[in-house]
């Protein structure tokens, strides 16, 4: 059994940090590590950090984020339903609570993706609601050789974004603007194929890698959303329902191999299931903060009951 299989996030408590069990104590700890330049190193080494027992609340969240996420990014070109609740701070997702959200690296389908993600648990769920995290090396090693070989040339993503009414997200919500020129300029940097449709929608085709190497560790990891963009990754019933509505190329999002060859249903299911099976759950306490290296670690969400509020922010 490899060391990768034993990986889990590093939990840092006030006692370990040697500071008061408060948001102010966490801020002092983070400021010291930032000044010393050791926080970046710690995150790369541990891949994910859970700050627990500091009792962070919304009133003290901004100074914590300023230290963890210098230069916060907007969720531009994101495909998950979210609500913006602050300065580049969002609800983590608004998918119905009864569903599992499979593992993924944030914006791995886009030409520009964050290197860090921070999650803040304002209110833990009554039951469930963990955020599973998966080591990208372990996920890659868990897949059959046939699949990794087929994805060697990358992943072809197709997005159909409506102009205000339709299935899925609108392009206005996706890019946080109603200015078509601004969207066109943004996508011009991505080498994507872009088409504004007659009904006011936007069609985007992008070729992206299936794996990447971390710029510091040179570690190769699984880094794509092929299973999430594939109908089979949503479950048999959902896949059948979508197939009855429209062909795959007309869905809000679809995926193929780099040369346009369809991805077999069984492959999408294997990628989804082995990512989830390889994950470690971060079970939330209200006030917890989770920081992850978005290149090294994928994340998802377990089903839950009761009210749950987890916020997310990201940085380059």
mmCIF file of N, CA and C in Angstrom, residues 23-24 27 55-65:
data_model
loop_
_atom_site.group_PDB
_atom_site.id
_atom_site.type_symbol
_atom_site.label_atom_id
_atom_site.label_comp_id
_atom_site.label_asym_id
_atom_site.label_seq_id
_atom_site.Cartn_x
_atom_site.Cartn_y
_atom_site.Cartn_z
ATOM 1 N N UNK A 23 -10.808 33.547 16.215
ATOM 2 C CA UNK A 23 -10.448 34.021 14.878
ATOM 3 C C UNK A 23 -9.197 34.881 14.942
ATOM 4 N N UNK A 24 -9.069 35.692 16.001
ATOM 5 C CA UNK A 24 -7.876 36.528 16.153
ATOM 6 C C UNK A 24 -6.626 35.661 16.288
ATOM 7 N N UNK A 27 -5.763 34.392 12.862
ATOM 8 C CA UNK A 27 -5.179 35.478 12.073
ATOM 9 C C UNK A 27 -3.714 35.687 12.453
ATOM 10 N N UNK A 55 -13.261 28.938 15.802
ATOM 11 C CA UNK A 55 -14.542 29.631 15.897
ATOM 12 C C UNK A 55 -14.674 30.808 14.959
ATOM 13 N N UNK A 56 -14.183 30.668 13.734
ATOM 14 C CA UNK A 56 -14.292 31.762 12.760
ATOM 15 C C UNK A 56 -15.762 32.017 12.457
ATOM 16 N N UNK A 57 -16.134 33.291 12.372
ATOM 17 C CA UNK A 57 -17.508 33.658 12.029
ATOM 18 C C UNK A 57 -17.463 34.640 10.862
ATOM 19 N N UNK A 58 -18.623 34.935 10.259
ATOM 20 C CA UNK A 58 -18.626 35.824 9.090
ATOM 21 C C UNK A 58 -17.993 37.187 9.343
ATOM 22 N N UNK A 59 -18.079 37.697 10.562
ATOM 23 C CA UNK A 59 -17.515 39.013 10.860
ATOM 24 C C UNK A 59 -15.996 39.028 10.800
ATOM 25 N N UNK A 60 -15.373 37.860 10.969
ATOM 26 C CA UNK A 60 -13.910 37.785 10.962
ATOM 27 C C UNK A 60 -13.377 37.027 9.747
ATOM 28 N N UNK A 61 -14.245 36.758 8.788
ATOM 29 C CA UNK A 61 -13.832 35.945 7.647
ATOM 30 C C UNK A 61 -12.914 36.698 6.695
ATOM 31 N N UNK A 62 -13.180 37.965 6.438
ATOM 32 C CA UNK A 62 -12.383 38.718 5.467
ATOM 33 C C UNK A 62 -10.895 38.742 5.803
ATOM 34 N N UNK A 63 -10.485 39.069 7.035
ATOM 35 C CA UNK A 63 -9.048 39.071 7.317
ATOM 36 C C UNK A 63 -8.413 37.691 7.215
ATOM 37 N N UNK A 64 -9.190 36.634 7.500
ATOM 38 C CA UNK A 64 -8.672 35.279 7.316
ATOM 39 C C UNK A 64 -8.451 35.011 5.831
ATOM 40 N N UNK A 65 -9.429 35.368 5.005
ATOM 41 C CA UNK A 65 -9.300 35.154 3.568
ATOM 42 C C UNK A 65 -8.172 35.975 2.969
#
